[in-house]
CSV table of C-alpha atoms and ligand atoms in Angstrom, one decimal:
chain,number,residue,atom,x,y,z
A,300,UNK,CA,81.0,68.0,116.1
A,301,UNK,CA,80.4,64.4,114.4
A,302,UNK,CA,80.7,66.5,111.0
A,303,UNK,CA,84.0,68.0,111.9
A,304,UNK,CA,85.9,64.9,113.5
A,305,UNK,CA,85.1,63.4,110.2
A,306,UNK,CA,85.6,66.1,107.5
A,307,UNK,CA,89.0,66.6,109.4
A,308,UNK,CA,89.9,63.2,108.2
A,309,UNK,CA,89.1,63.6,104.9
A,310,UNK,CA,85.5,62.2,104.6
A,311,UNK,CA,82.8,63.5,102.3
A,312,UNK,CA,80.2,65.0,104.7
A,313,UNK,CA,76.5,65.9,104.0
A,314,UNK,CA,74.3,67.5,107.2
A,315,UNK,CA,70.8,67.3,106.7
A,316,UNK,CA,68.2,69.9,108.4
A,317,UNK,CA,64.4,70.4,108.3
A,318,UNK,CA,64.8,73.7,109.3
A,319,UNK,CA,65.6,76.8,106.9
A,320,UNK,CA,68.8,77.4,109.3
A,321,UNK,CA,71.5,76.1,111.2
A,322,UNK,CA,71.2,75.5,115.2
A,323,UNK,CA,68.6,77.3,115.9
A,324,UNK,CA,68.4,75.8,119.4
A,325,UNK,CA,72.5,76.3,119.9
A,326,UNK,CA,71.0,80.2,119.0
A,327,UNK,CA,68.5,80.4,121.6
A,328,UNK,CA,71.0,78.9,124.7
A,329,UNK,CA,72.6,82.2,123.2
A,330,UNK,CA,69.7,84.5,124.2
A,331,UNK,CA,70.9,83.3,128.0
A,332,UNK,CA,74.6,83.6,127.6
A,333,UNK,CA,75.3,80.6,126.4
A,334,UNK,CA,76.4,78.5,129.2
A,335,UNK,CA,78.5,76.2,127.0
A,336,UNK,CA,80.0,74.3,130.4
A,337,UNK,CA,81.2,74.6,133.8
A,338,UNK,CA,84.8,75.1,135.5
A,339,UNK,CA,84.6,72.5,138.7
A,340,UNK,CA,86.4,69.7,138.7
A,341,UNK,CA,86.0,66.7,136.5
A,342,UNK,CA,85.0,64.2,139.5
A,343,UNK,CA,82.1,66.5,140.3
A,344,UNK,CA,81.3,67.5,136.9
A,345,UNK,CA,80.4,64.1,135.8
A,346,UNK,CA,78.4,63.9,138.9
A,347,UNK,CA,75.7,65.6,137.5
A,348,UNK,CA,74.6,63.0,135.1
A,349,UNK,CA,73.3,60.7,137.7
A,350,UNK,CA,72.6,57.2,136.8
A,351,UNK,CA,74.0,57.9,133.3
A,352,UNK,CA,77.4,58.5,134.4
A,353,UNK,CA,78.6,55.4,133.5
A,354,UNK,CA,77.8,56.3,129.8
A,355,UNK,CA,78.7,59.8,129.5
A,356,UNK,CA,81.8,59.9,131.8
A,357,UNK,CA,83.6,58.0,129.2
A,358,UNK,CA,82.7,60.4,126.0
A,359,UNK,CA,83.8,63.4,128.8
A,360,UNK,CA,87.0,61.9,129.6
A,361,UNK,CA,87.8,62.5,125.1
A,362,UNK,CA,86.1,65.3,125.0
A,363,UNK,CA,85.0,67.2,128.4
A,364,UNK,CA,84.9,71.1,129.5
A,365,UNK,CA,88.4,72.0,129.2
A,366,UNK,CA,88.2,70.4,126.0
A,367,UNK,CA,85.3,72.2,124.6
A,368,UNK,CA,87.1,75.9,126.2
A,369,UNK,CA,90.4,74.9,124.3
A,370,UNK,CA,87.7,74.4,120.7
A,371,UNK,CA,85.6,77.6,121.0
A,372,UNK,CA,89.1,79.2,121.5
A,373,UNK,CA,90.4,77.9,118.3
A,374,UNK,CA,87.2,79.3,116.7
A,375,UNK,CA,88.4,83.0,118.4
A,376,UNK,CA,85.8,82.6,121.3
A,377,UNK,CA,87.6,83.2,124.6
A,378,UNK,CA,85.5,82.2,127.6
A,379,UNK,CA,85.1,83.2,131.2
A,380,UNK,CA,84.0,81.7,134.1
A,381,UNK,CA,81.4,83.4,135.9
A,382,UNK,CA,80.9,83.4,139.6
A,383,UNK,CA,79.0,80.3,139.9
A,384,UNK,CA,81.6,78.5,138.4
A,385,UNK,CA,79.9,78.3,134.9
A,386,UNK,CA,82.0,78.7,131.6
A,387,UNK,CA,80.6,81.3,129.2
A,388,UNK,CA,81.8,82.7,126.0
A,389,UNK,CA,83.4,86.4,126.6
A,390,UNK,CA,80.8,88.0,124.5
A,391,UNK,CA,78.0,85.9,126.4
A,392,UNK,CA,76.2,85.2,122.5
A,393,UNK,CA,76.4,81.8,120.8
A,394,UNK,CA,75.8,83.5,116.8
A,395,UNK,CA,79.9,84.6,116.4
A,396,UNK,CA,81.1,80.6,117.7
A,397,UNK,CA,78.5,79.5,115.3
A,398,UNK,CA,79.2,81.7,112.5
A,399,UNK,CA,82.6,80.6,113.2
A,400,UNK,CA,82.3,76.9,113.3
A,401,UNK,CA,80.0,76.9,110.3
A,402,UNK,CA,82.8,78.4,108.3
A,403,UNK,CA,85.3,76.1,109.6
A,404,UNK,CA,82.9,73.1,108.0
A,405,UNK,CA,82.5,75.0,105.2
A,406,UNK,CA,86.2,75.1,104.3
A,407,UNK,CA,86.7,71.3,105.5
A,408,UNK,CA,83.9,70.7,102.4
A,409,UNK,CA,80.9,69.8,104.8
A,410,UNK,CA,77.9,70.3,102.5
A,411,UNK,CA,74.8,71.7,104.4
A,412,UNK,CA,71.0,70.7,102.6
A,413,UNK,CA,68.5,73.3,104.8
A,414,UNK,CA,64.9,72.1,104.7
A,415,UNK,CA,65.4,68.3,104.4
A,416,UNK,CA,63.0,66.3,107.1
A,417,UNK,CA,64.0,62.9,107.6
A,418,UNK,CA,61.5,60.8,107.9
A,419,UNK,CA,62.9,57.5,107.9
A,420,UNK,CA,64.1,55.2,105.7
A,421,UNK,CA,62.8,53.7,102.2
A,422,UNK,CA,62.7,49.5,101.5
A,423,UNK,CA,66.2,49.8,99.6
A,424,UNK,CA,67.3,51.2,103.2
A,425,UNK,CA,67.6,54.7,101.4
A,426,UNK,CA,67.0,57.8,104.1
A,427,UNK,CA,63.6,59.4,103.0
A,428,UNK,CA,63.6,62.9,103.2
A,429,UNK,CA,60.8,65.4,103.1
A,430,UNK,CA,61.7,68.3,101.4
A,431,UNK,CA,60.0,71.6,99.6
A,432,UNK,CA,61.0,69.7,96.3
A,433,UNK,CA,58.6,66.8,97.3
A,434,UNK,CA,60.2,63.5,99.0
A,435,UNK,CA,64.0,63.0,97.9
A,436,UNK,CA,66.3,59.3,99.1
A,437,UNK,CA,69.9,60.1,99.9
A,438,UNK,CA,72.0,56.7,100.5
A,439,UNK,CA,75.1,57.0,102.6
A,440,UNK,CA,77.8,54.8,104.1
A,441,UNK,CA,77.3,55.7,107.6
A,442,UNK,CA,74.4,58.4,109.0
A,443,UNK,CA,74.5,59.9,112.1
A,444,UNK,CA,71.2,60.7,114.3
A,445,UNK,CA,71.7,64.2,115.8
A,446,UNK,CA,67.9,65.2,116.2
A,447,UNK,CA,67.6,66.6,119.6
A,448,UNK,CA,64.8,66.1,122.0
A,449,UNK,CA,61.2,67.1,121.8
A,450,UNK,CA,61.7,71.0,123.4
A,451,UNK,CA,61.1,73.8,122.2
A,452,UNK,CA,59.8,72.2,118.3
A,453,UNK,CA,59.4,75.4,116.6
A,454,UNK,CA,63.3,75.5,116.9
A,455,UNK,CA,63.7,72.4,114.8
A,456,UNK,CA,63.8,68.8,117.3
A,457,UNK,CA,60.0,67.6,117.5
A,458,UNK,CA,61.3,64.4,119.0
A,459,UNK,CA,59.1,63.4,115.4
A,460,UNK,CA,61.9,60.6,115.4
A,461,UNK,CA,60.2,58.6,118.2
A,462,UNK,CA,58.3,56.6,116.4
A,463,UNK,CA,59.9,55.9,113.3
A,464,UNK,CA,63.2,54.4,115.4
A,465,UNK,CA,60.7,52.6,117.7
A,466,UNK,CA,59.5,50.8,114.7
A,467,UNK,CA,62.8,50.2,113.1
A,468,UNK,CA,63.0,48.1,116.6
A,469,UNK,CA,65.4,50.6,118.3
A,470,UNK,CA,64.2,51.4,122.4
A,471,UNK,CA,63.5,54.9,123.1
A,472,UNK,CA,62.8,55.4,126.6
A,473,UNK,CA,59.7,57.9,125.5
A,474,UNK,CA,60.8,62.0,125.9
A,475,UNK,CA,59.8,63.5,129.3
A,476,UNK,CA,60.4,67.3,130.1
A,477,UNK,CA,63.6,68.2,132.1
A,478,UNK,CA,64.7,70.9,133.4
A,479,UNK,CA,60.8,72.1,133.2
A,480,UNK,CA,58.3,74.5,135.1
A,481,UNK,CA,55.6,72.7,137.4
A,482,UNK,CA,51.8,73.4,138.1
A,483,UNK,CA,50.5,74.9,141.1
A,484,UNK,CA,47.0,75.0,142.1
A,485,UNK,CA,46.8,78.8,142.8
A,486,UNK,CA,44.1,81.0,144.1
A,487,UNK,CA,43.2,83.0,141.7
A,488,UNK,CA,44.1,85.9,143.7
A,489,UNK,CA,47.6,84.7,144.3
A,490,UNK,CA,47.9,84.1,140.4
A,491,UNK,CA,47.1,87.2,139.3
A,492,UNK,CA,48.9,89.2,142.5
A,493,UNK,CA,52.7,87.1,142.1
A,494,UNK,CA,52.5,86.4,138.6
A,495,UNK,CA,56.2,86.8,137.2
A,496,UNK,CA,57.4,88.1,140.6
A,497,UNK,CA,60.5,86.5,141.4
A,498,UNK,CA,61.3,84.3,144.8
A,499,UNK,CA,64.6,85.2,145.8
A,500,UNK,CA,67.3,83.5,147.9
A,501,UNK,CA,65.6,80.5,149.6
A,502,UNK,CA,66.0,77.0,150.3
A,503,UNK,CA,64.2,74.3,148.3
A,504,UNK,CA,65.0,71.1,149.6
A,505,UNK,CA,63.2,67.9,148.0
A,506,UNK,CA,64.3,64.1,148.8
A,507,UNK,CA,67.9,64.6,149.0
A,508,UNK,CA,67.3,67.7,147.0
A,509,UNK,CA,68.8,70.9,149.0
A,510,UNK,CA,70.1,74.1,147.0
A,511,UNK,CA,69.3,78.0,147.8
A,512,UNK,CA,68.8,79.9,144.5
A,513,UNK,CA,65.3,81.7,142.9
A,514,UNK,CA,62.3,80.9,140.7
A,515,UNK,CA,59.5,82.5,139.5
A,516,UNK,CA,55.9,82.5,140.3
A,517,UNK,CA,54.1,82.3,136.7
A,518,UNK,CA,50.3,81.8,136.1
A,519,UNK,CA,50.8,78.0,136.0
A,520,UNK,CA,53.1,77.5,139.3
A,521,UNK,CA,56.5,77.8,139.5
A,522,UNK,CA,59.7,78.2,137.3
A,523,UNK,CA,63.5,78.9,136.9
A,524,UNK,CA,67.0,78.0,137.9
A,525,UNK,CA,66.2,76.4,141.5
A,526,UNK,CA,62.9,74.6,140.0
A,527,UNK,CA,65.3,73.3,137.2
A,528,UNK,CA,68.2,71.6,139.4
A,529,UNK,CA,65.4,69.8,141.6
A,530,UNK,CA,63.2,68.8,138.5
A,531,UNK,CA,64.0,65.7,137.6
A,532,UNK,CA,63.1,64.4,141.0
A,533,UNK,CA,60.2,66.4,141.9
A,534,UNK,CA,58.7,64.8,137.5
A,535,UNK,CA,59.3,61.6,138.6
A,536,UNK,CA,57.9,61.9,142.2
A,537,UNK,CA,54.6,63.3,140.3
A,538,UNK,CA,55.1,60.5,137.8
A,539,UNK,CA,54.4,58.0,140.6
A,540,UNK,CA,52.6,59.5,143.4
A,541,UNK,CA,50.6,62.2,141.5
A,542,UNK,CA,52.1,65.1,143.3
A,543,UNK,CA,55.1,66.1,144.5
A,544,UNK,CA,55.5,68.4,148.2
A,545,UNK,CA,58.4,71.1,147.8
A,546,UNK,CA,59.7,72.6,151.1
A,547,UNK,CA,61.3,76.2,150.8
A,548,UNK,CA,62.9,77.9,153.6
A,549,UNK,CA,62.3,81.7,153.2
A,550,UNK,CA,64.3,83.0,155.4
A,551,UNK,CA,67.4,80.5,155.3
A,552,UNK,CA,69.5,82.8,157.1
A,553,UNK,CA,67.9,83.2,160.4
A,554,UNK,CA,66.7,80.9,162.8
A,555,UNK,CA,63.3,79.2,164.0
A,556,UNK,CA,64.0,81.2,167.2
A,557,UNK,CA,65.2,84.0,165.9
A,558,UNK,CA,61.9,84.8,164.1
A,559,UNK,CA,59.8,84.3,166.9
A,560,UNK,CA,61.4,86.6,169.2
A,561,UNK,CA,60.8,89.3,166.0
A,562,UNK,CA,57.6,88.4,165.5
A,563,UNK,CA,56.4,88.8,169.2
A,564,UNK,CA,57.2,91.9,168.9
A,565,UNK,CA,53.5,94.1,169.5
A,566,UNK,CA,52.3,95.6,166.1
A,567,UNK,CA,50.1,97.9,167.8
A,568,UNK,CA,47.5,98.8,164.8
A,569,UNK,CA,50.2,97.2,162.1
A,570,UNK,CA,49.0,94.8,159.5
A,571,UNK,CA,50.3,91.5,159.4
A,572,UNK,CA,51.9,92.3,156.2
A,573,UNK,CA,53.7,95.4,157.5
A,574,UNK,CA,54.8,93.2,160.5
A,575,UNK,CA,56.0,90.7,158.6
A,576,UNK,CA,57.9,93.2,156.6
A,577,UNK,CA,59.6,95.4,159.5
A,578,UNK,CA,60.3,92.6,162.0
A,579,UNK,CA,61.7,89.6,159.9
A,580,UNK,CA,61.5,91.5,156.5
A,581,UNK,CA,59.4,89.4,154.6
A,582,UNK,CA,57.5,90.7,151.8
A,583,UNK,CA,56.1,90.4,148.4
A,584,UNK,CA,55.4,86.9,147.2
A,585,UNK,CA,57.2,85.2,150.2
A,586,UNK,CA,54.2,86.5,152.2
A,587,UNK,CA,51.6,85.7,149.6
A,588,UNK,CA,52.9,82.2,149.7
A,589,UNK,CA,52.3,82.2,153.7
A,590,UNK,CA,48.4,83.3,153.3
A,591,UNK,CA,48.4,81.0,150.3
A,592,UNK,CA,49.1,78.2,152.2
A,593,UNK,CA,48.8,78.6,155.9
A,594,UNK,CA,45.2,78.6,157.7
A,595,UNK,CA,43.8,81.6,159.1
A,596,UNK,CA,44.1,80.7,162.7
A,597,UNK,CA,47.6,79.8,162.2
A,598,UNK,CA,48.8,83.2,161.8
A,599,UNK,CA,48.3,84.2,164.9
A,600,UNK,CA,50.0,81.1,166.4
A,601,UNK,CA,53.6,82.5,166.3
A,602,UNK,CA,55.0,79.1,166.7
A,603,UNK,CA,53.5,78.0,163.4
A,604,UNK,CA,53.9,81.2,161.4
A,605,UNK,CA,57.8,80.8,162.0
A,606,UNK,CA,58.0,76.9,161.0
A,607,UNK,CA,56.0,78.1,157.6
A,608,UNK,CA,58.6,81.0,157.0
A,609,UNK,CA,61.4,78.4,157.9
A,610,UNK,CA,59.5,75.1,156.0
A,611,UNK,CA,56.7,76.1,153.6
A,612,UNK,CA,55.6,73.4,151.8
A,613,UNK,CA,54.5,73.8,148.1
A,614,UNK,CA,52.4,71.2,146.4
A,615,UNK,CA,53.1,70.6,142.8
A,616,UNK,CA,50.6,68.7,140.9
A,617,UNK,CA,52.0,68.2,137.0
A,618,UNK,CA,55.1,69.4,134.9
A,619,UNK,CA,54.6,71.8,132.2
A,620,UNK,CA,54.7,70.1,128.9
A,621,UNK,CA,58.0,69.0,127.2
A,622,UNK,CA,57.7,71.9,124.6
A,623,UNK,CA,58.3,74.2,127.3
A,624,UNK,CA,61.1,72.1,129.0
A,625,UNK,CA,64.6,73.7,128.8
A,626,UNK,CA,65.7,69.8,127.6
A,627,UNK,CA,64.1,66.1,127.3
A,628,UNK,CA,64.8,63.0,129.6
A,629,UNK,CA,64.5,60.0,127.7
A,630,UNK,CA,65.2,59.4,124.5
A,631,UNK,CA,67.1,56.6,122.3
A,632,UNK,CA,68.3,53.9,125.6
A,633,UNK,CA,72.1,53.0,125.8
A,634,UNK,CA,71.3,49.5,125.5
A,635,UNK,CA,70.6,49.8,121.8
A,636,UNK,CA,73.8,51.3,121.6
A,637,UNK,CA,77.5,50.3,121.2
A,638,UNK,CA,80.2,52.3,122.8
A,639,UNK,CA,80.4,54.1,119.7
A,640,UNK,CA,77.0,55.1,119.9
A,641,UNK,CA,76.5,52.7,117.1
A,642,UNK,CA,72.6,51.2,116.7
A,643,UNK,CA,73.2,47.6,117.8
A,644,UNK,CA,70.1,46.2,115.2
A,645,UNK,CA,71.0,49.3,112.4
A,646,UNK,CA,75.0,48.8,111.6
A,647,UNK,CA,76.5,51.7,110.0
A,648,UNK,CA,73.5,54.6,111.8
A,649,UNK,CA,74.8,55.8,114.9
A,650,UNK,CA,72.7,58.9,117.6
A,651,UNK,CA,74.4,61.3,119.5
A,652,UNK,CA,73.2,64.9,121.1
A,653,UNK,CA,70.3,65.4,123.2
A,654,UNK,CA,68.6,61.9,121.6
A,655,UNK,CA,70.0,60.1,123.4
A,656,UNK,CA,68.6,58.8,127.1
A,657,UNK,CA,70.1,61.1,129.7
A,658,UNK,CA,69.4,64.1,131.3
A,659,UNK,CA,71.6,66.3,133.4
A,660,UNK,CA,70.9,69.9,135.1
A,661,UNK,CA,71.8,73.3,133.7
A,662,UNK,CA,74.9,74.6,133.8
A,663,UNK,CA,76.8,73.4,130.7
A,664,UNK,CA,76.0,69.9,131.4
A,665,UNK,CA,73.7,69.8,128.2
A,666,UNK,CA,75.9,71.5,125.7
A,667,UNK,CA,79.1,69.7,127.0
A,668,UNK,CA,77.4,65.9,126.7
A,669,UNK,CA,75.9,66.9,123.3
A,670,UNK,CA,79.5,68.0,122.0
A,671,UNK,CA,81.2,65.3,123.3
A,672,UNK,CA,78.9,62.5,122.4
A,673,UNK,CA,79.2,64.3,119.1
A,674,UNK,CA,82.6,63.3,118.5
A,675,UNK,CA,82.3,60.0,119.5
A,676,UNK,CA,79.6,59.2,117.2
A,677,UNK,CA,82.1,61.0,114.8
A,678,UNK,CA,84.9,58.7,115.8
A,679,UNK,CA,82.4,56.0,115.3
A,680,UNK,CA,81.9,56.3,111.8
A,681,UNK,CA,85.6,57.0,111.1
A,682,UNK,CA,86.4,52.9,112.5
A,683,UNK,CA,83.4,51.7,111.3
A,684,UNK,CA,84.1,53.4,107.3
A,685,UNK,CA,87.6,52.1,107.9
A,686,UNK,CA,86.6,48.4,109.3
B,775,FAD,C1,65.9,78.1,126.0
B,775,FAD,C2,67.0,77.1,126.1
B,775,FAD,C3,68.2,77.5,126.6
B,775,FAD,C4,69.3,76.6,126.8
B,775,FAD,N1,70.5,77.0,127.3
B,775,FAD,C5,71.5,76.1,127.4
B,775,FAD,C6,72.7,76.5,128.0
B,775,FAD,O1,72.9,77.7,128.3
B,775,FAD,N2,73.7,75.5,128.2
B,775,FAD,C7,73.4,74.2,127.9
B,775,FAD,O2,74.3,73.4,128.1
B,775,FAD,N3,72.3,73.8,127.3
B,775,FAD,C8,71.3,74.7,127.1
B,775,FAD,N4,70.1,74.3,126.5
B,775,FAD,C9,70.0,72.9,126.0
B,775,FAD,C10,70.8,72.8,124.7
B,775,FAD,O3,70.6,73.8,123.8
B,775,FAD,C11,70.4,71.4,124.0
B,775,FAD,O4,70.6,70.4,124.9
B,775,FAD,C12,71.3,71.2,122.8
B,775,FAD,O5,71.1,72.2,121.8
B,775,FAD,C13,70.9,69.8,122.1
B,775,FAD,O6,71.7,69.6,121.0
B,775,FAD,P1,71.4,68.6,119.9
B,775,FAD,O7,72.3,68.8,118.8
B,775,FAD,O8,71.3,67.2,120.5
B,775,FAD,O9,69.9,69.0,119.4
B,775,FAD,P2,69.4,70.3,118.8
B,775,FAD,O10,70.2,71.5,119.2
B,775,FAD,O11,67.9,70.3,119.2
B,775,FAD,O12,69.6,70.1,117.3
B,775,FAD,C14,68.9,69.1,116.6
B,775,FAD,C15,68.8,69.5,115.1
B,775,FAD,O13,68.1,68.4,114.4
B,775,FAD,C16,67.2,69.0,113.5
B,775,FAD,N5,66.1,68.0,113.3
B,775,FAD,C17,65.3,67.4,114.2
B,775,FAD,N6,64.5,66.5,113.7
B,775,FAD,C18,64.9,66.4,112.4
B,775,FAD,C19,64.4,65.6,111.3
B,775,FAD,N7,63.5,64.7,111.4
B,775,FAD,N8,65.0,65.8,110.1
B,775,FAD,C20,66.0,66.8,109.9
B,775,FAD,N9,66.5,67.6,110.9
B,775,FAD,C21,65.9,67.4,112.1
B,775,FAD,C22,66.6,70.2,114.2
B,775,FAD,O14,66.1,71.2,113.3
B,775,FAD,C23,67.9,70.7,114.9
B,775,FAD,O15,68.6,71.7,114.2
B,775,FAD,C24,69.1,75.2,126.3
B,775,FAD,C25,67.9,74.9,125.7
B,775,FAD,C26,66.9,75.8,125.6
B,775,FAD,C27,65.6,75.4,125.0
């Protein structure tokens, strides 16, 4: 975005990557439709960014969702808006807007170097590059940082940066996983019964945390959509307190009394399970998790079988690592930064994207704040060339 905001306006552009192709990551959100933003209203949309909101709602009010709808339309991507409100592209792939924009730079003269890892700078305040043909300087007027968190590093961000800003004195708040999976402690027997078998339609509530949706079980513990939108919390809860309690309500739609009149029902020579499954139709995992979790002599205690339905409480013990995180928390702080995303101590270098420190939910917030921020740093460099 940075590239195109300033090749519009007649600058010489040169993008640097380390990998062998072009947004790789941008390819991957792709593989799940490519949720590029969302359709509610600008006062809630911003509300997703949490304490950051003060920085980002700014760079949205340039360059926000209907925005970004209007661009990938002038690229010949027409979007929809799904039923939860999220803004996809028709074709639900992120390689044709890609293709598209590419060749858009390409024809506004932005020259593209594939394999080139920066690496930081040189004495004579050159960039150092690592590339196949050994290490190569490039000097430039103005660079702009667009290196992406530490997720996912076979796509290309390895959050390598880190350190070499921290010593050029710039604080990075250091990269945590958002948007991430958690560790369980399961039986084995649980773990190798539920593995991959989805959760469906309950109520996670956490803190002030309180959304129905699904997950997944997975070897570890727990992931998906409904383990994403609570995760920031539920990181930093473990962060402090070494654990973090999770309360689901599996059967949101009924009440506490409603399932104890069903369950006191006799099951004659019924198993539990089968009980479970013809009076308040509970089954699968949902029932694993209640001999998971609920002591023996409970079960038969009607009272406290229906609060576990109604409150289970999951104990998550660690978040998977950042490389399996959808996106990073942390990253380069706003206090090092001017409002044009400028580096206060580095005049003329200036960060945008996912390297920056925020973190929002899925649902377009990402791609939306990494577009916009984009432009911004683009705009930056335009007034800074021209001061
Ligand atoms: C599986 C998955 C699905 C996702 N789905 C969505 C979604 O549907 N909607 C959404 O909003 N967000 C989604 N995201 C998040 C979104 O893709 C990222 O937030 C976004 O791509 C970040 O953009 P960025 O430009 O800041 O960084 P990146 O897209 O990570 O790009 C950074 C680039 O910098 C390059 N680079 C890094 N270090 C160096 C270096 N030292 N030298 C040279 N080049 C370097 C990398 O190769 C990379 O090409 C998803 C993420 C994942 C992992």
């Amino acid at each position: 975005m940075a590239a195109e905001v300033l090749s519009q306006h007649g600058v010489k552009v040169d993008v640097y990557d380390s990998m062998s192709s072009l947004g790789r990551k941008f390819l991957m959100a792709g593989k799940g439709g490519l949720n590029l933003t969302h359709s509610e209203s600008f006062e809630q949309f911003v509300l997703h960014y949490g304490n950051r909101r003060t920085q980002i709602e700014p760079m949205l009010k340039l360059f926000g969702p209907d925005e970004l709808r209007k661009w990938a339309q002038q690229l010949g991507v027409e979007t929809f808006t799904g039923t939860s409100g999220r803004v996809f592209p028709k074709e639900m792939k992120a390689s044709p807007l890609l293709r598209a924009w590419l060749k858009r730079l390409d024809d506004q003269g932005v020259n593209f170097h594939l394999r080139y890892k920066l690496v930081g700078w040189n004495e004579d305040k050159s960039l150092k590059f690592e590339t196949p043909e050994g290490e190569k300087s490039v000097n430039a007027d103005a660079v702009i940082l667009a290196l992406g968190g530490g997720s996912w590093a076979r796509l290309g961000s390895d959050g390598a940066w880190v350190n070499w800003l921290n010593q050029a004195g710039v604080k990075v708040e250091p990269l945590k996983p958002s948007n991430c999976g958690f560790d369980v402690a399961w039986s084995s027997h649980f773990r190798e019964r539920f593995n991959g078998q989805p959760i469906k339609s309950v109520v996670l509530t956490f803190q002030s945390f309180r959304q129905q949706g699904e997950f997944i079980v997975t070897k570890e513990g727990v992931e998906g959509s409904l383990i994403y939108a609570a995760s920031a919390s539920m990181r930093d809860e473990i962060e402090a307190k070494g654990k973090a309690i999770i309360t689901l309500d599996m059967s949101p739609d009924r009440s506490h009394e409603w399932l104890i009149e069903k369950l006191s029902k006799p099951h004659g020579s019924r198993s539990m399970a089968s009980h479970l499954e013809k009076t308040v139709r509970l089954k699968g995992a949902k029932v694993g998790l209640l001999h998971e979790f609920i002591p023996k002599e409970d079960f038969t205690d009607l009272e406290k079988l229906a609060t576990f339905i109604k409150q289970m409480p999951i104990p998550l013990i660690a978040a998977r690592p950042l490389d399996e995180a959808i996106s990073s928390a942390g990253g380069v702080m706003f206090e090092s930064l001017d409002e044009n995303l400028m580096i206060h101590n580095l005049p003329g270098i200036f960060c945008a994207g996912e390297m920056l420190d925020w973190e929002a939910p899925t649902g377009g917030y990402l791609l939306t704040t990494c577009f916009a921020s984009g432009r911004v740093a683009g705009l930056g460099v335009l007034k800074w060339l021209q001061a």
